[in-house]
Every structure is written in C-alpha cells, then in structure tokens.
Amino acid sequence: MTKKTHTQAFANLVASIIFIVFGAWALMQTYGFQEVRNTYVQPALFPQIMTVGLLIFSIILFVQSVIKLSTMKENDPLAEPAASINVFKDRGVLAGVAVIVLCIFFVAAFKALGYVLVSAIVSAAIMVLIGKRNWLQIVLVSILVPLVMWLIFYKVLTVNIPMGVLQFLRNLVDMI
C-alpha cells in the first residue's frame, strides 16, 4: 500500500487546509470594506457570502479527508498515489495560473481603470483562455456584461462602483 502521505486523500487534506487559511484571511479582509450609507447591500456582502461558502466546503473536505485517512483500505480509490502537478506540462494548470494572474490584475487595476474597463479586459482574456474564438462574441460579451452589471449595481442596488477612466459614463447616466 502507498504511504498515506502520498495518496489523493492526503492531497485533499492539504488542499482543504490551504483553502481554510485563505478563506479565513479573505473573510477578515471583507470586514475592512468601506460601508456605504443609505444602502441595503453593502460592498462586503457578496465577498462575505463567497468566503463563508469557501470555508464551509473546505471544512467539509477537511473532515472527509481526516476520516478517509483514518479508515482507508488498500483498494480505496483515494488510496492511490496522488498525481504530480507539473505546471509546465499541464495546460489546465497553466490556464488556472493565468486566471489567478488575471484576478490579481483585476484587483490591482480596479480603482485606476474602473470596474467596467478592467472587467472587460479580464473577461475577454478568460474567454480566450477557455477557447472562445468568435471575436465579435468576445468583444460584445466582455463589454456589455460588465456595463449592464455596473448599471444594475449603480441604479438598482445603489452601490457606487469605481468607474476610473470611464467616469463620463456615470455622469451620462446621472443626466438621464
């Protein structure tokens, strides 16, 4: 039998610990978000919901992994050796790393470029990463979806999202 530390169950245990630590850190960060007066939906609400969900599923994975490691039999599928991740050979891992880099870019450029522009850039890049090749579809979706989402947040939910270089759009919408 393979050593328990080389199994898929152990890999799940390590991943669950990483996600619990990240989820706890992310949840703590949301409590530092600025509150907006006269709105029901605060900017921290959606990130808090997402991080609580991440924590719940990570804790479930942690508990399952601990139970599996303590009761694992030799013929268990999770007792097989865990696959090695070689970033340079696996295109899926490379795409995942690219999405992480795009998320970092999104956060870094959010205030300066504004929600609509940075969302359009990131969504277009992700669409290309997942294999979309219809440029008209990429351009329309990556521009219209962030624009409509901004309108919903700005006009319906009254959440003031940074517009960056596209501030004139907010002024235009305010005049209508």
XYZ file of N, CA and C in Angstrom:
528
model
N 0.845 -1.193 0.000
C 0.000 0.000 0.000
C 0.886 1.250 0.000
N 0.453 2.268 -0.714
C 1.156 3.532 -0.796
C 1.130 4.221 0.567
N 2.209 4.956 0.876
C 2.220 5.727 2.116
C 1.040 6.690 2.102
N 0.420 6.863 3.272
C -0.766 7.720 3.348
C -0.464 9.155 2.934
N 0.763 9.616 3.113
C 1.097 10.989 2.745
C 1.272 11.162 1.241
N 1.218 10.081 0.486
C 1.340 10.171 -0.968
C 0.024 9.865 -1.674
N -1.066 9.857 -0.931
C -2.360 9.498 -1.502
C -3.175 10.731 -1.889
N -4.215 10.472 -2.665
C -5.143 11.545 -3.048
C -5.868 12.086 -1.815
N -6.149 11.215 -0.854
C -6.827 11.651 0.373
C -5.962 12.653 1.133
N -4.660 12.419 1.190
C -3.758 13.356 1.868
C -3.664 14.666 1.092
N -3.635 14.575 -0.240
C -3.620 15.790 -1.069
C -4.873 16.622 -0.812
N -6.028 15.951 -0.653
C -7.265 16.656 -0.331
C -7.170 17.339 1.032
N -6.526 16.678 1.991
C -6.341 17.246 3.323
C -5.501 18.520 3.253
N -4.397 18.460 2.529
C -3.524 19.632 2.392
C -4.269 20.768 1.694
N -4.985 20.445 0.620
C -5.739 21.476 -0.110
C -6.801 22.106 0.785
N -7.479 21.289 1.594
C -8.522 21.838 2.470
C -7.926 22.800 3.494
N -6.749 22.484 4.016
C -6.095 23.378 4.985
C -5.718 24.696 4.317
N -5.184 24.620 3.098
C -4.816 25.832 2.357
C -6.053 26.702 2.127
N -7.165 26.079 1.716
C -8.380 26.841 1.449
C -9.007 27.394 2.724
N -8.884 26.689 3.839
C -9.397 27.211 5.106
C -8.613 28.448 5.520
N -7.293 28.383 5.402
C -6.459 29.532 5.766
C -6.769 30.719 4.845
N -6.840 30.467 3.538
C -7.137 31.536 2.583
C -8.530 32.110 2.830
N -9.518 31.234 3.060
C -10.886 31.695 3.299
C -10.996 32.538 4.554
N -10.295 32.126 5.622
C -10.319 32.907 6.866
C -9.683 34.273 6.640
N -8.553 34.301 5.929
C -7.901 35.579 5.630
C -8.818 36.474 4.789
N -9.429 35.902 3.745
C -10.300 36.691 2.870
C -11.510 37.223 3.636
N -12.080 36.399 4.507
C -13.224 36.852 5.293
C -12.834 38.007 6.212
N -11.667 37.912 6.841
C -11.208 39.011 7.704
C -11.009 40.291 6.891
N -10.538 40.175 5.666
C -10.334 41.350 4.822
C -11.650 42.047 4.499
N -12.735 41.292 4.362
C -14.017 41.908 4.000
C -14.558 42.816 5.093
N -14.141 42.590 6.346
C -14.618 43.438 7.425
C -13.967 44.819 7.405
N -12.963 44.997 6.564
C -12.333 46.302 6.413
C -12.915 47.115 5.270
N -13.901 46.561 4.560
C -14.508 47.282 3.443
C -15.263 48.506 3.944
N -15.236 49.541 3.143
C -15.937 50.773 3.489
C -17.442 50.548 3.418
N -18.161 51.077 4.394
C -19.617 50.975 4.384
C -20.199 52.170 3.644
N -21.283 51.923 2.941
C -21.952 52.964 2.177
C -23.273 53.276 2.868
N -23.504 54.550 3.119
C -24.733 54.974 3.787
C -25.930 54.846 2.855
N -27.070 54.633 3.439
C -28.356 54.607 2.738
C -28.451 53.509 1.692
N -27.783 52.387 1.914
C -27.931 51.246 1.012
C -28.165 49.992 1.839
N -28.942 49.100 1.283
C -29.211 47.844 1.955
C -28.093 46.838 1.700
N -27.540 46.899 0.504
C -26.491 45.958 0.122
C -25.146 46.654 0.265
N -24.332 46.161 1.177
C -23.009 46.739 1.403
C -21.986 46.057 0.484
N -20.902 46.750 0.154
C -19.886 46.170 -0.738
C -19.292 44.864 -0.218
N -19.297 44.647 1.079
C -18.683 43.445 1.646
C -19.603 42.228 1.598
N -20.892 42.405 1.301
C -21.846 41.305 1.405
C -21.498 40.125 0.498
N -21.325 40.363 -0.781
C -21.067 39.264 -1.708
C -19.739 38.569 -1.406
N -18.630 39.309 -1.175
C -17.392 38.610 -0.803
C -17.530 37.812 0.493
N -18.315 38.303 1.449
C -18.517 37.555 2.685
C -19.286 36.265 2.439
N -20.297 36.325 1.598
C -21.055 35.117 1.253
C -20.139 34.102 0.576
N -19.324 34.575 -0.365
C -18.421 33.669 -1.091
C -17.378 33.054 -0.160
N -16.798 33.841 0.726
C -15.759 33.296 1.603
C -16.345 32.360 2.652
N -17.548 32.635 3.135
C -18.193 31.708 4.068
C -18.472 30.383 3.353
N -18.918 30.454 2.099
C -19.121 29.236 1.312
C -17.816 28.461 1.132
N -16.748 29.179 0.820
C -15.435 28.539 0.680
C -15.035 27.861 1.985
N -15.237 28.534 3.104
C -14.887 27.955 4.399
C -15.723 26.719 4.711
N -17.008 26.771 4.444
C -17.885 25.627 4.713
C -17.430 24.406 3.911
N -17.228 24.585 2.602
C -16.831 23.448 1.773
C -15.423 22.970 2.092
N -14.533 23.870 2.486
C -13.172 23.480 2.863
C -13.176 22.683 4.160
N -14.010 23.083 5.105
C -14.110 22.347 6.368
C -14.704 20.959 6.127
N -15.704 20.882 5.253
C -16.279 19.574 4.902
C -15.202 18.684 4.272
N -14.410 19.226 3.340
C -13.333 18.462 2.716
C -12.295 18.044 3.748
N -11.992 18.921 4.693
C -11.031 18.597 5.748
C -11.517 17.414 6.584
N -12.772 17.479 7.025
C -13.336 16.409 7.851
C -13.368 15.095 7.067
N -13.822 15.145 5.814
C -13.853 13.945 4.979
C -12.459 13.357 4.809
N -11.459 14.208 4.604
C -10.094 13.733 4.397
C -9.540 13.081 5.658
N -9.797 13.681 6.808
C -9.322 13.095 8.066
C -9.978 11.732 8.289
N -11.273 11.652 8.063
C -11.987 10.373 8.223
C -11.459 9.351 7.228
N -11.274 9.764 5.974
C -10.793 8.849 4.937
C -9.392 8.344 5.259
N -8.516 9.225 5.717
C -7.144 8.807 6.041
C -7.115 7.828 7.213
N -8.039 7.965 8.152
C -8.034 7.071 9.310
C -8.711 5.737 9.027
N -9.592 5.679 8.020
C -10.323 4.440 7.729
C -10.001 3.862 6.359
N -8.995 4.368 5.691
C -8.710 3.999 4.303
C -8.231 2.548 4.176
N -8.818 1.858 3.215
C -8.422 0.488 2.895
C -7.523 0.508 1.662
N -6.840 -0.591 1.413
C -5.874 -0.659 0.315
C -6.522 -0.496 -1.056
N -7.761 -0.995 -1.234
C -8.414 -0.939 -2.547
C -9.250 0.330 -2.745
N -9.167 1.270 -1.836
C -9.902 2.529 -1.924
C -9.323 3.393 -3.049
N -10.189 3.996 -3.879
C -9.673 4.857 -4.959
C -8.831 6.030 -4.448
N -9.131 6.530 -3.257
C -8.358 7.642 -2.718
C -7.041 7.190 -2.095
N -6.806 5.870 -2.053
C -5.542 5.340 -1.545
C -4.484 5.282 -2.641
N -4.903 5.544 -3.872
C -3.947 5.547 -4.977
C -3.026 6.750 -4.849
N -1.819 6.647 -5.420
C -0.894 7.783 -5.347
C -1.495 9.027 -5.997
N -1.285 10.160 -5.369
C -1.783 11.430 -5.910
C -0.977 11.786 -7.152
N -1.641 12.381 -8.109
C -0.966 12.802 -9.336
C -0.020 13.954 -9.041
N 1.070 13.961 -9.735
C 2.029 15.048 -9.590
C 1.605 16.189 -10.503
N 1.689 17.402 -10.010
C 1.323 18.564 -10.816
C 2.598 19.198 -11.355
N 2.767 19.120 -12.649
C 3.889 19.767 -13.310
C 3.329 20.937 -14.102
N 3.527 22.129 -13.602
C 2.927 23.325 -14.183
C 3.305 23.502 -15.651
N 4.478 23.095 -16.012
C 4.954 23.326 -17.372
C 4.387 22.335 -18.378
N 3.807 21.227 -17.928
C 3.269 20.221 -18.846
C 1.748 20.207 -18.910
N 1.084 20.673 -17.874
C -0.369 20.594 -17.793
C -0.989 21.927 -18.214
N -1.680 21.921 -19.354
C -2.291 23.163 -19.851
C -3.395 23.674 -18.928
N -4.092 22.755 -18.261
C -5.141 23.163 -17.335
C -4.573 23.939 -16.158
N -3.435 23.486 -15.647
C -2.799 24.185 -14.533
C -2.298 25.549 -15.004
N -1.723 25.592 -16.196
C -1.266 26.874 -16.743
C -2.431 27.848 -16.908
N -3.574 27.341 -17.368
C -4.756 28.195 -17.511
C -5.218 28.682 -16.140
N -5.170 27.809 -15.137
C -5.527 28.206 -13.776
C -4.611 29.289 -13.239
N -3.314 29.143 -13.485
C -2.348 30.161 -13.062
C -2.628 31.477 -13.784
N -2.961 31.393 -15.066
C -3.279 32.600 -15.836
C -4.509 33.306 -15.254
N -5.511 32.548 -14.848
C -6.713 33.143 -14.253
C -6.367 33.810 -12.920
N -5.490 33.187 -12.139
C -5.061 33.794 -10.870
C -4.347 35.114 -11.142
N -3.477 35.130 -12.155
C -2.774 36.368 -12.523
C -3.782 37.427 -12.978
N -4.789 37.014 -13.745
C -5.820 37.950 -14.186
C -6.614 38.505 -12.996
N -6.870 37.676 -12.006
C -7.580 38.147 -10.801
C -6.732 39.165 -10.036
N -5.433 38.913 -9.964
C -4.538 39.870 -9.307
C -4.530 41.185 -10.083
N -4.489 41.091 -11.412
C -4.562 42.292 -12.249
C -5.878 43.029 -11.997
N -6.982 42.279 -11.895
C -8.293 42.871 -11.662
C -8.280 43.706 -10.381
N -7.751 43.124 -9.308
C -7.710 43.829 -8.025
C -6.784 45.034 -8.099
N -5.622 44.865 -8.722
C -4.631 45.945 -8.782
C -5.114 47.116 -9.635
N -5.823 46.832 -10.712
C -6.225 47.885 -11.652
C -7.644 48.391 -11.427
N -8.371 47.786 -10.491
C -9.786 48.100 -10.294
C -10.042 49.580 -10.058
N -9.324 50.176 -9.134
C -9.598 51.567 -8.780
C -9.158 52.531 -9.890
N -7.996 52.262 -10.488
C -7.463 53.176 -11.502
C -8.238 53.104 -12.814
N -8.520 51.894 -13.288
C -9.204 51.744 -14.575
C -10.715 51.717 -14.436
N -11.203 51.310 -13.276
C -12.640 51.233 -13.064
C -13.175 49.846 -13.356
N -14.343 49.583 -12.777
C -14.947 48.253 -12.872
C -15.207 47.819 -14.316
N -15.843 48.649 -15.109
C -16.264 48.235 -16.449
C -15.064 47.893 -17.321
N -14.069 48.754 -17.355
C -12.914 48.527 -18.222
C -12.095 47.317 -17.782
N -11.793 47.218 -16.499
C -10.971 46.102 -16.031
C -11.747 44.785 -16.154
N -13.054 44.807 -15.940
C -13.868 43.600 -16.116
C -13.911 43.170 -17.577
N -13.992 44.121 -18.477
C -13.997 43.801 -19.905
C -12.681 43.147 -20.320
N -11.578 43.670 -19.848
C -10.262 43.113 -20.186
C -10.128 41.699 -19.634
N -10.465 41.518 -18.372
C -10.310 40.204 -17.733
C -11.269 39.185 -18.345
N -12.515 39.560 -18.577
C -13.460 38.592 -19.149
C -13.079 38.219 -20.578
N -12.578 39.167 -21.363
C -12.122 38.837 -22.711
C -10.937 37.870 -22.658
N -10.008 38.121 -21.764
C -8.849 37.232 -21.629
C -9.271 35.833 -21.194
N -10.207 35.743 -20.269
C -10.670 34.423 -19.805
C -11.425 33.705 -20.921
N -12.211 34.433 -21.698
C -12.916 33.803 -22.815
C -11.927 33.232 -23.820
N -10.848 33.938 -24.083
C -9.817 33.416 -24.986
C -9.149 32.192 -24.354
N -8.890 32.245 -23.053
C -8.267 31.112 -22.352
C -9.112 29.849 -22.430
N -10.429 29.983 -22.350
C -11.282 28.797 -22.378
C -11.595 28.326 -23.794
N -11.043 29.022 -24.776
C -11.146 28.528 -26.143
C -12.119 29.242 -27.051
N -12.728 30.313 -26.603
C -13.626 31.073 -27.480
C -12.801 31.737 -28.580
N -13.262 31.655 -29.801
C -12.525 32.245 -30.919
C -13.369 33.211 -31.756
N -14.637 33.347 -31.433
C -15.514 34.275 -32.133
C -15.276 35.667 -31.538
N -14.513 36.500 -32.239
C -14.100 37.798 -31.700
C -15.271 38.741 -31.479
N -16.273 38.656 -32.321
C -17.448 39.507 -32.120
C -18.132 39.147 -30.793
N -18.286 37.855 -30.542
C -18.886 37.395 -29.292
C -18.025 37.810 -28.096
N -16.722 37.658 -28.214
C -15.818 38.027 -27.112
C -15.948 39.511 -26.802
N -15.925 40.336 -27.821
C -15.994 41.787 -27.614
C -17.349 42.186 -27.032
N -18.435 41.676 -27.612
C -19.767 42.059 -27.131
C -20.006 41.612 -25.691
N -19.692 40.356 -25.388
C -19.932 39.843 -24.036
C -19.044 40.555 -23.025
N -17.767 40.725 -23.356
C -16.845 41.315 -22.387
C -17.108 42.799 -22.150
N -17.795 43.458 -23.052
C -18.140 44.870 -22.831
C -19.548 45.017 -22.252
N -20.518 44.317 -22.839
C -21.907 44.507 -22.417
C -22.202 43.940 -21.026
N -21.654 42.781 -20.690
C -21.950 42.190 -19.380
C -21.447 43.087 -18.238
N -20.182 43.527 -18.239
C -19.767 44.428 -17.150
C -20.547 45.742 -17.128
N -20.889 46.264 -18.298
C -21.640 47.512 -18.365
C -23.032 47.341 -17.755
N -23.729 46.266 -18.119
C -25.060 46.005 -17.567
C -24.970 45.728 -16.064
N -23.954 44.966 -15.646
C -23.783 44.693 -14.216
C -23.551 45.999 -13.451
N -22.722 46.889 -14.012
C -22.482 48.168 -13.355
C -23.778 48.956 -13.244
N -24.578 48.984 -14.319
C -25.852 49.703 -14.286
C -26.773 49.149 -13.202
N -26.828 47.830 -13.078
C -27.668 47.212 -12.050
C -27.184 47.613 -10.661
N -25.868 47.514 -10.437
C -25.342 47.879 -9.119
C -25.525 49.366 -8.847
N -25.300 50.203 -9.841
C -25.343 51.654 -9.643
C -26.771 52.173 -9.495
N -27.662 51.751 -10.393
C -29.015 52.305 -10.394
C -30.004 51.532 -9.525
N -29.923 50.209 -9.531
C -30.907 49.420 -8.802
C -30.477 49.210 -7.351
N -29.232 48.773 -7.145
C -28.759 48.465 -5.794
C -28.093 49.661 -5.119
N -27.922 50.749 -5.832
C -27.285 51.991 -5.374
C -25.920 51.751 -4.725
N -25.122 50.897 -5.361
C -23.752 50.652 -4.917
C -22.830 51.446 -5.837
N -22.035 52.287 -5.252
C -21.144 53.155 -6.015
C -19.849 52.416 -6.337
N -19.712 51.954 -7.567
C -18.547 51.193 -8.005
C -17.623 52.133 -8.783
N -16.318 52.080 -8.527
C -15.381 52.965 -9.235
C -15.459 52.788 -10.759
N -15.448 53.912 -11.462
C -15.502 53.880 -12.923
C -14.164 54.223 -13.557
N -13.223 54.725 -12.788
C -11.890 55.011 -13.321
C -11.934 55.959 -14.493
N -11.317 55.532 -15.598
C -11.226 56.389 -16.783
C -12.561 56.545 -17.501
N -13.553 55.744 -17.136
C -14.866 55.843 -17.766
C -15.874 56.607 -16.895
N -15.373 57.526 -16.082
C -16.218 58.321 -15.194
C -17.309 59.064 -15.967
N -17.024 59.425 -17.196
C -18.011 60.149 -18.003
C -19.291 59.332 -18.190
N -19.193 57.973 -18.150
C -20.396 57.143 -18.272
C -21.324 57.349 -17.082
N -20.739 57.450 -15.873
C -21.567 57.694 -14.682
C -22.251 59.049 -14.819
N -21.498 60.052 -15.251
C -22.082 61.385 -15.437
C -23.201 61.365 -16.473
N -22.995 60.597 -17.535
C -24.003 60.478 -18.591
C -25.256 59.795 -18.056
N -25.094 58.728 -17.309
C -26.238 58.011 -16.737
C -26.960 58.877 -15.727
N -26.225 59.688 -14.968
C -26.856 60.571 -13.990
C -27.707 61.646 -14.665
N -27.345 62.035 -15.884
C -28.114 63.060 -16.599
C -29.407 62.487 -17.170
N -29.464 61.185 -17.342
C -30.664 60.568 -17.957
C -31.756 60.417 -16.935
